[in-house]
Tab-separated table of N, CA and C in Angstrom:
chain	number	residue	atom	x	y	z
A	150	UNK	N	121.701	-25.230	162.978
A	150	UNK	CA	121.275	-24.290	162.028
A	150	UNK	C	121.192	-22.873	162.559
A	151	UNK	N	120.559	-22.575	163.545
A	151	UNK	CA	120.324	-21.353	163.892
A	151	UNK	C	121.154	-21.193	165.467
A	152	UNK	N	121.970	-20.168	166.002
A	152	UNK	CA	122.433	-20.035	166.815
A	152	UNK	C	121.863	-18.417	167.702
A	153	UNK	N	122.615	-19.270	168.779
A	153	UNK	CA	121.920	-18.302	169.801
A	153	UNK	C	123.019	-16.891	170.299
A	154	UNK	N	122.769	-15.897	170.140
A	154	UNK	CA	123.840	-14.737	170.153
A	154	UNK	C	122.929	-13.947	171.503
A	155	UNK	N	124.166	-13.953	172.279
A	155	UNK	CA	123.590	-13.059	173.693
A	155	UNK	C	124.041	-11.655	173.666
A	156	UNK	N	123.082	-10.733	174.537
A	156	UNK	CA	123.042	-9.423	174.562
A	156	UNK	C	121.950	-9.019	173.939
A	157	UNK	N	121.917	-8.051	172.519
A	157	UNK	CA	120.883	-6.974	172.492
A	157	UNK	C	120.563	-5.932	173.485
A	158	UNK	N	119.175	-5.374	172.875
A	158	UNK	CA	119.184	-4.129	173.765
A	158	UNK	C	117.644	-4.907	174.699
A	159	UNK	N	117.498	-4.564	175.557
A	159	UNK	CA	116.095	-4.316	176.641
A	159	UNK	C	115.218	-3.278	176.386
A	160	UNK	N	113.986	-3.601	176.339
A	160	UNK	CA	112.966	-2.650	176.058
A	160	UNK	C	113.017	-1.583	177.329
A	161	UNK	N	113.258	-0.278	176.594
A	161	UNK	CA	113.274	1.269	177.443
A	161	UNK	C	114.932	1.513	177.069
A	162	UNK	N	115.660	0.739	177.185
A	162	UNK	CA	117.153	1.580	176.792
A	162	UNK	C	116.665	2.605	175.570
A	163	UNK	N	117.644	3.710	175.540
A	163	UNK	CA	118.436	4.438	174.264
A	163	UNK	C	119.449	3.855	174.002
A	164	UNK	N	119.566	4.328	172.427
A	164	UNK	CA	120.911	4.509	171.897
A	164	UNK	C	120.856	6.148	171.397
A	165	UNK	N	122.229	6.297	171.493
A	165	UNK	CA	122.368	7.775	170.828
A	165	UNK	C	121.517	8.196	169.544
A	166	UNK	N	121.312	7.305	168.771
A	166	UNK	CA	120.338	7.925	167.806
A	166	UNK	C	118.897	8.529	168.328
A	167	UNK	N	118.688	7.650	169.061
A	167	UNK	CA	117.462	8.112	169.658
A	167	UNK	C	117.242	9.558	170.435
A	168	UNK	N	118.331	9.793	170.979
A	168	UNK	CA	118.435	10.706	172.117
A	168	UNK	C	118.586	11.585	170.825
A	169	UNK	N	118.954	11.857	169.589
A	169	UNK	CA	119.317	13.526	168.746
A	169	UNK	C	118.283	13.680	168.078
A	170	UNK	N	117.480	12.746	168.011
A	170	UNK	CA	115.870	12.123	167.258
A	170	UNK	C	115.131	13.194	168.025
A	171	UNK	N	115.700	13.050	169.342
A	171	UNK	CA	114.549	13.652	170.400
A	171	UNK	C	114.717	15.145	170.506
A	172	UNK	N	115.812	15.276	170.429
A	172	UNK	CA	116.406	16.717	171.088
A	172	UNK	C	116.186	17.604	169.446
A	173	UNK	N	116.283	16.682	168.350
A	173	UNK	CA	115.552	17.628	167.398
A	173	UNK	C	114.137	18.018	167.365
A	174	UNK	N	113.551	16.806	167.708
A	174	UNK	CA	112.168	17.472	168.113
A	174	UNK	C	111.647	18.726	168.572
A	175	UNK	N	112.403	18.515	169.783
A	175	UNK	CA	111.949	19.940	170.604
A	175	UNK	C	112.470	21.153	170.496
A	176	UNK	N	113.462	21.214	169.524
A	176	UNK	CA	113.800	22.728	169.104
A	176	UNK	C	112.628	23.354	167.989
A	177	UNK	N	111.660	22.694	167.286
A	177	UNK	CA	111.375	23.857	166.676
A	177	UNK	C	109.969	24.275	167.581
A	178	UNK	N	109.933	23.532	169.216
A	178	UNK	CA	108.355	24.252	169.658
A	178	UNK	C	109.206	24.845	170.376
A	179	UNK	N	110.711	24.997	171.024
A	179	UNK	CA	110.602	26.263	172.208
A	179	UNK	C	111.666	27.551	171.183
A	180	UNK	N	111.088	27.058	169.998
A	180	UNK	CA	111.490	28.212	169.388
A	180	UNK	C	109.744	28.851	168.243
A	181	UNK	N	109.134	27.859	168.505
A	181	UNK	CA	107.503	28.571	168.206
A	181	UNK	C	106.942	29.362	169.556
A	182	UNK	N	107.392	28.442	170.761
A	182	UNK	CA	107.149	29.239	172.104
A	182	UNK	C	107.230	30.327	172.390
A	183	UNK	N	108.822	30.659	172.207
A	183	UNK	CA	109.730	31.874	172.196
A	183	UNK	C	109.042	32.966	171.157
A	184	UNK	N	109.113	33.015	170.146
A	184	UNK	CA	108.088	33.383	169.274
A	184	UNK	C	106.601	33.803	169.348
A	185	UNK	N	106.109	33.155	170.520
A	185	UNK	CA	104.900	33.205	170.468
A	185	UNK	C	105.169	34.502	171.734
A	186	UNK	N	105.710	34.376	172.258
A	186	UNK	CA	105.793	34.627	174.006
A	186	UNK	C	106.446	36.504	173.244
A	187	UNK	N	107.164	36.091	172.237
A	187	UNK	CA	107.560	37.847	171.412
A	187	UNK	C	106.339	38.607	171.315
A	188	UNK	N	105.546	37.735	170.323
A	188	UNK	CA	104.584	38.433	169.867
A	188	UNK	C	103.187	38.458	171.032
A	189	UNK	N	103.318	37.795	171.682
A	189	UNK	CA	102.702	38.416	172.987
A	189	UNK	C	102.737	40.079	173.677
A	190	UNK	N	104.216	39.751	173.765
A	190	UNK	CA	104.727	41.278	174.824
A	190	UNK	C	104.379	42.217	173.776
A	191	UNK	N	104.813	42.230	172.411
A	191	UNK	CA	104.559	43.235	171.270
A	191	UNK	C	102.901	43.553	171.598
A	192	UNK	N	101.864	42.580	171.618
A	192	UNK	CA	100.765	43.352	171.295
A	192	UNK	C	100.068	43.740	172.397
A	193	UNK	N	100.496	43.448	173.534
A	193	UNK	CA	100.512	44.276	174.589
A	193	UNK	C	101.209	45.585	174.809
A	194	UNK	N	102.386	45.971	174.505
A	194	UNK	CA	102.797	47.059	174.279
A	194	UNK	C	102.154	48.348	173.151
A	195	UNK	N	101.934	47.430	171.996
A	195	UNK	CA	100.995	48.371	170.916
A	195	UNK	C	99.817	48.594	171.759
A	196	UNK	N	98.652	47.560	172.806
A	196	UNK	CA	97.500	47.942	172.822
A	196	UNK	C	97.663	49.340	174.155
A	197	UNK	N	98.656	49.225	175.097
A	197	UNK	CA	98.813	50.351	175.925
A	197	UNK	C	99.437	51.613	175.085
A	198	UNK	N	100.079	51.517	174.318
A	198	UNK	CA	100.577	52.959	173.389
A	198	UNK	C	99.348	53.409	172.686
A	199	UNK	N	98.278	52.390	172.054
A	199	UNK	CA	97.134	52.666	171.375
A	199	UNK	C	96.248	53.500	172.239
A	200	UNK	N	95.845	53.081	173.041
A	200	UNK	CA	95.258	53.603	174.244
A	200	UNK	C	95.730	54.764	175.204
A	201	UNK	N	97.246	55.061	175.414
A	201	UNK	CA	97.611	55.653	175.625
A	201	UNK	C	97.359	57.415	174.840
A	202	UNK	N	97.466	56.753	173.194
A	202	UNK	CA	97.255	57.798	172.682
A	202	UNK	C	96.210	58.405	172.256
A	203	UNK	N	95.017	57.344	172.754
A	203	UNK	CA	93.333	58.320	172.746
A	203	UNK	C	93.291	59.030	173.624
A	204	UNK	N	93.936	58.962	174.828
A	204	UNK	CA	93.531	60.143	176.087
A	204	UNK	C	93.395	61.266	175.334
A	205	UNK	N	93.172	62.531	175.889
A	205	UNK	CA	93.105	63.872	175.299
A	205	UNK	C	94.338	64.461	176.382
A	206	UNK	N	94.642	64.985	175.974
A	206	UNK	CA	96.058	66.088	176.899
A	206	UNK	C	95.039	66.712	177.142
A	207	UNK	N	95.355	67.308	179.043
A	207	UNK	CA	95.225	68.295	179.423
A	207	UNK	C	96.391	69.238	179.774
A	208	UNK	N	97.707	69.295	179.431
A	208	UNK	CA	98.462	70.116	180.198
A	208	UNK	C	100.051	69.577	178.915
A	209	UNK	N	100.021	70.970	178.608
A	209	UNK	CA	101.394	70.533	177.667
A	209	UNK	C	102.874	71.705	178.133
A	210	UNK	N	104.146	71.084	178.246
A	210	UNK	CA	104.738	71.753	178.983
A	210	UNK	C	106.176	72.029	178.301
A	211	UNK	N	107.057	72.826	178.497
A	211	UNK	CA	108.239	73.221	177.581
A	211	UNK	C	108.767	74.259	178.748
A	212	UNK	N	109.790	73.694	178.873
A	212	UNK	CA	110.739	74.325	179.806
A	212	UNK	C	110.336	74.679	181.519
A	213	UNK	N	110.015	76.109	181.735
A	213	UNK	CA	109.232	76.626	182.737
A	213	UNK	C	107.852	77.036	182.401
A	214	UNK	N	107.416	76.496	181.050
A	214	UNK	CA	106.130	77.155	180.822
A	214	UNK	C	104.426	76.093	180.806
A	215	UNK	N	103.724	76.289	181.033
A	215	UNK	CA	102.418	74.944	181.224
A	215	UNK	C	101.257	75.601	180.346
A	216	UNK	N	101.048	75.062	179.203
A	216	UNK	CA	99.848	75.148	178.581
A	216	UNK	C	98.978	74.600	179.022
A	217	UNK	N	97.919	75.357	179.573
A	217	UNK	CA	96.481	74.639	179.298
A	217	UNK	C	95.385	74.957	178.458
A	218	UNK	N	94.144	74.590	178.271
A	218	UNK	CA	93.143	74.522	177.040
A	218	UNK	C	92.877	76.202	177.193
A	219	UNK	N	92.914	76.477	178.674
A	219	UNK	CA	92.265	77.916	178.971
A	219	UNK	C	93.614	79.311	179.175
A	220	UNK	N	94.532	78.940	178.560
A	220	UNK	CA	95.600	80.100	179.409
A	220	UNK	C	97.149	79.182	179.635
A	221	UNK	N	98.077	79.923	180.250
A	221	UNK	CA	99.527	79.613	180.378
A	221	UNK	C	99.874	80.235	181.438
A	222	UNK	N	100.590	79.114	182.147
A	222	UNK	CA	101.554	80.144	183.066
A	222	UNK	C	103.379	79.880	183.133
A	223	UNK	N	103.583	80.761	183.970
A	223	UNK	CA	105.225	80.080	183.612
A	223	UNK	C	106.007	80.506	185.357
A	224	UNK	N	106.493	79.407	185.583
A	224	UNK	CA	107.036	79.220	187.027
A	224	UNK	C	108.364	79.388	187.124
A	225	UNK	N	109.054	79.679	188.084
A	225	UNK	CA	110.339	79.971	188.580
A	225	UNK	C	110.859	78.601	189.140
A	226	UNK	N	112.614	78.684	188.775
A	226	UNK	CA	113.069	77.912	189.236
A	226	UNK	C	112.729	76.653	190.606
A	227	UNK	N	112.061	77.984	191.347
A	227	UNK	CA	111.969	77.024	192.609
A	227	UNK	C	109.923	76.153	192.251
A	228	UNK	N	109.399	76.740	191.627
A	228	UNK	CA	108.249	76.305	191.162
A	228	UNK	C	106.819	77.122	191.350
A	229	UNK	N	107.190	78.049	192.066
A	229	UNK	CA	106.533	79.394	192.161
A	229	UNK	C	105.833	79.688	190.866
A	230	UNK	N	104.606	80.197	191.150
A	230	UNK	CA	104.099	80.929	189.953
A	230	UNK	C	104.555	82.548	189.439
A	231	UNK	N	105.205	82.431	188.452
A	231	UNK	CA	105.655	84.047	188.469
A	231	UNK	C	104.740	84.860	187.344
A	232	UNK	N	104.215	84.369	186.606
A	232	UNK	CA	102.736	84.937	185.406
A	232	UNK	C	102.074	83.702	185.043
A	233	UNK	N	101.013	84.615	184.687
A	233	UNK	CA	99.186	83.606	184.595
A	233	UNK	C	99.202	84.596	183.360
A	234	UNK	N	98.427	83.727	182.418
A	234	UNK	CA	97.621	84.206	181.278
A	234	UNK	C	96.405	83.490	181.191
A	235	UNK	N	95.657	84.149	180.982
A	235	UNK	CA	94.221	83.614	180.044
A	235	UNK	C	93.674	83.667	178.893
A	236	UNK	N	93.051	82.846	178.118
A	236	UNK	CA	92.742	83.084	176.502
A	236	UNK	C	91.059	83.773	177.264
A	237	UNK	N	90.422	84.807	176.227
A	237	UNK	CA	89.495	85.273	176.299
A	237	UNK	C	88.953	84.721	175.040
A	238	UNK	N	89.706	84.987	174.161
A	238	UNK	CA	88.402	84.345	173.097
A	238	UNK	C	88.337	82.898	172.661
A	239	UNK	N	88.897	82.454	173.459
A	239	UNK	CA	87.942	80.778	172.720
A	239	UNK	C	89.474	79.851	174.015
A	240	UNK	N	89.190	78.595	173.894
A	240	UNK	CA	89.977	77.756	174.572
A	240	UNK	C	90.748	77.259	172.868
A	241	UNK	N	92.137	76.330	173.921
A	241	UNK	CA	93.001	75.162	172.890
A	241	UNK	C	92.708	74.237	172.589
A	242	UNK	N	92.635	73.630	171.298
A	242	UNK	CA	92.629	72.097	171.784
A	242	UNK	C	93.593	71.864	171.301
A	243	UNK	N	94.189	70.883	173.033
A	243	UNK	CA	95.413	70.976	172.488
A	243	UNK	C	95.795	69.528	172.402
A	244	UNK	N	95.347	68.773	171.730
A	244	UNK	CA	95.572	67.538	170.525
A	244	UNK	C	96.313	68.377	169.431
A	245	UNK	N	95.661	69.344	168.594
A	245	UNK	CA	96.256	69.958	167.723
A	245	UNK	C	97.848	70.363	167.812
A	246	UNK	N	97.875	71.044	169.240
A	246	UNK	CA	99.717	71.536	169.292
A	246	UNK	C	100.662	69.940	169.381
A	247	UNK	N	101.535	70.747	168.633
A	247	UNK	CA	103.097	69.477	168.430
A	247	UNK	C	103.982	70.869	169.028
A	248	UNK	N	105.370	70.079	169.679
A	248	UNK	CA	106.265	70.959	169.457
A	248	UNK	C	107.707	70.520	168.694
A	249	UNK	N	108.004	71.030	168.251
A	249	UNK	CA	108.992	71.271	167.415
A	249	UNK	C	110.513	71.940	167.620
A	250	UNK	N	111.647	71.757	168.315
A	250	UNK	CA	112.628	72.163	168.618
A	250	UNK	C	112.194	72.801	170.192
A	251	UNK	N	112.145	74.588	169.799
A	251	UNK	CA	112.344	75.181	171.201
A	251	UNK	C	110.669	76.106	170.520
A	252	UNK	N	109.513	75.430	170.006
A	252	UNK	CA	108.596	76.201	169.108
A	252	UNK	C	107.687	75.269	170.001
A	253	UNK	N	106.384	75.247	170.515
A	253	UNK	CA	104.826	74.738	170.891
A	253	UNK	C	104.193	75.376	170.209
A	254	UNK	N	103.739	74.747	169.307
A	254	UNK	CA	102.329	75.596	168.180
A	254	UNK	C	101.240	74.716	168.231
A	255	UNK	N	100.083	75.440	168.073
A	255	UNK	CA	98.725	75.204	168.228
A	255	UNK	C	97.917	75.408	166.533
A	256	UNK	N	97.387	74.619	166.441
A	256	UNK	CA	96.249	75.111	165.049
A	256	UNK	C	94.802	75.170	165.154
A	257	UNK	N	94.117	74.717	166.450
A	257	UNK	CA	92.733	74.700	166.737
A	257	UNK	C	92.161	75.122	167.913
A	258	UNK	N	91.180	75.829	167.513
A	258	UNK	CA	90.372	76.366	168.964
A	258	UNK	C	89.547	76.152	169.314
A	259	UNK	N	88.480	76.164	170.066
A	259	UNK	CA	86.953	75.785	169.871
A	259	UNK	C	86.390	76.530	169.289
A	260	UNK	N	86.695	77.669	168.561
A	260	UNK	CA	85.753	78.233	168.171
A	260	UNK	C	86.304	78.387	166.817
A	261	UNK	N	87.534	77.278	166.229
A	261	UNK	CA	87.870	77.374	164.580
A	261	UNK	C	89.580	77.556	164.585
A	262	UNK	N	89.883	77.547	163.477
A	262	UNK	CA	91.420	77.567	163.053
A	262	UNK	C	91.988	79.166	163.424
A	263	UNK	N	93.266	78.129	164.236
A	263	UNK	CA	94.049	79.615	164.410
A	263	UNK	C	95.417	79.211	164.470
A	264	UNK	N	96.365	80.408	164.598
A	264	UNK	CA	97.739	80.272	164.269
A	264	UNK	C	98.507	80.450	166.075
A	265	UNK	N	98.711	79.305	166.926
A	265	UNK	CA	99.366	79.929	167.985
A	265	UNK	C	100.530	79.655	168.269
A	266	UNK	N	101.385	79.931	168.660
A	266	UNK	CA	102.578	79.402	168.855
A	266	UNK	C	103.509	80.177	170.048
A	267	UNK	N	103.446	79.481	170.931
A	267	UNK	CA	104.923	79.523	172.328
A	267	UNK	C	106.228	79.518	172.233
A	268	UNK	N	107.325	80.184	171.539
A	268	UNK	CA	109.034	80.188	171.682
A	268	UNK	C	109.568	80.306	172.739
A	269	UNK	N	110.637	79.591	172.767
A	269	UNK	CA	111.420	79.695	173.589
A	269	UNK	C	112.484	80.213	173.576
A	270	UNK	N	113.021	81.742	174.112
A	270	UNK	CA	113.985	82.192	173.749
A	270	UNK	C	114.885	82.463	175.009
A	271	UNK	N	116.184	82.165	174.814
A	271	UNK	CA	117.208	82.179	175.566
A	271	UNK	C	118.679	83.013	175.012
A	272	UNK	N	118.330	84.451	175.408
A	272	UNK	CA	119.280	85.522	175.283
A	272	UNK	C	120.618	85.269	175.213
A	273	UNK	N	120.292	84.568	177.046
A	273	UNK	CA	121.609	84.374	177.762
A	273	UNK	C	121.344	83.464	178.780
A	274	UNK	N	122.254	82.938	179.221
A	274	UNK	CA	122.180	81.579	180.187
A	274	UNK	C	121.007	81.797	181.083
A	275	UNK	N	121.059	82.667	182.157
A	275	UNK	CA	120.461	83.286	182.969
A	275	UNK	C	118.779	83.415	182.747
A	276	UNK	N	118.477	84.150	181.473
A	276	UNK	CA	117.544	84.882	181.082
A	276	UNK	C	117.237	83.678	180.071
A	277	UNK	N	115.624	83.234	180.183
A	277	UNK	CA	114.478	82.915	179.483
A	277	UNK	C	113.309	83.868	178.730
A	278	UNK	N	113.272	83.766	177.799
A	278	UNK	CA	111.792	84.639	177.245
A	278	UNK	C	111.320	83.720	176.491
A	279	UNK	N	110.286	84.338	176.530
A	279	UNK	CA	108.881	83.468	175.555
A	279	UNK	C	108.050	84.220	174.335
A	280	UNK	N	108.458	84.112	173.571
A	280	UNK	CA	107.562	84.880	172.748
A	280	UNK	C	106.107	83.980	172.262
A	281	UNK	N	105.277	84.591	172.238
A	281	UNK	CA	103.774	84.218	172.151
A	281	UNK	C	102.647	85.074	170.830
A	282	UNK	N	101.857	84.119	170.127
A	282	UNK	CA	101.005	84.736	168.908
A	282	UNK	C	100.372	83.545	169.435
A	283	UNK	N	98.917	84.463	169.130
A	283	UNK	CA	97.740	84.157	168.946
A	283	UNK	C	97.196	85.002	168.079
A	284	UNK	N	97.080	83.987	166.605
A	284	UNK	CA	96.417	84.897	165.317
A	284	UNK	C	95.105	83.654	165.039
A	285	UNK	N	94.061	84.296	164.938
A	285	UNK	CA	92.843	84.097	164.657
A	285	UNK	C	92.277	83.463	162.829
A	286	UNK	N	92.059	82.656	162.451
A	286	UNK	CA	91.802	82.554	160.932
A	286	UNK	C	90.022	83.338	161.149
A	287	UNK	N	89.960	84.106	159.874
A	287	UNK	CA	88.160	84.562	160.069
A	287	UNK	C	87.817	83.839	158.960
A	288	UNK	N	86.520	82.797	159.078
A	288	UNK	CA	86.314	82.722	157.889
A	288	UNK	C	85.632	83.251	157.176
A	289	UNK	N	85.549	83.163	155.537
A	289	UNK	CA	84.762	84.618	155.073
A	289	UNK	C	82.957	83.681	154.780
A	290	UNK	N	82.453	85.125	155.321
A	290	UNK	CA	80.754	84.322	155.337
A	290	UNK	C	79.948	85.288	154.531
A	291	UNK	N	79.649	84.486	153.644
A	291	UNK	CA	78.149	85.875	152.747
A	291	UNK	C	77.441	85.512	153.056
């Protein structure tokens, strides 16, 4: 009645089904991994740019010229100081200045709104100039 058929498999073999069973498995964690390991580096990068950008500037610079909160100077090729300026009436803050092309402008002082702005002008190869305003806002007081 019943006959005896040799072979089968042994407990621990594969068959190929098994083995694509498996290998599907593990694609969707080293691709949650991968993923995870992205958004890692990302919010490490945002939290140093975040941070980066609370510091306060002390020193803002355009070409040969160095703003600071108190005054400007502007150096020679070799790095020499060749003019010093000083603000007398009030310091920069200079969070406020952006620059803009060959333009450094300022809108705040410590002592209130003002109009400043650093150009950069280039005649001729050779020759640099700077043109400079410092205009004051008054506000009106009764």
């Amino acid at each position: 009645m019943y006959q005896m058929v040799q072979g089968g498999t042994t407990p621990g073999t594969l068959t190929p089904a098994n083995k694509t069973k498996q290998t599907k498995d593990v694609r969707p964690l080293v691709g949650a991994s991968a993923l995870g390991l992205v958004l890692v580096i990302a919010a490490v990068v945002a939290w140093c740019y975040y941070t980066a950008s609370l510091r306060k500037a002390d020193l803002l610079q355009t070409e040969l010229l160095e703003l600071n909160r108190d005054g400007f100077l502007i150096r020679n090729q070799a790095g020499a100081i060749v003019f010093r300026m000083a603000f007398r009436s009030g310091a920069l803050d200079l969070d406020s200045c952006s620059k803009e092309g060959e333009i450094l402008s300022c809108s705040q002082s410590d002592t209130g709104k003002l109009n400043f702005f650093i150009q950069t002008v280039k005649p001729k190869d050779t020759v640099m100039c700077y043109r400079v305003r410092w205009e004051e806002f008054v506000s009106d007081r009764v």
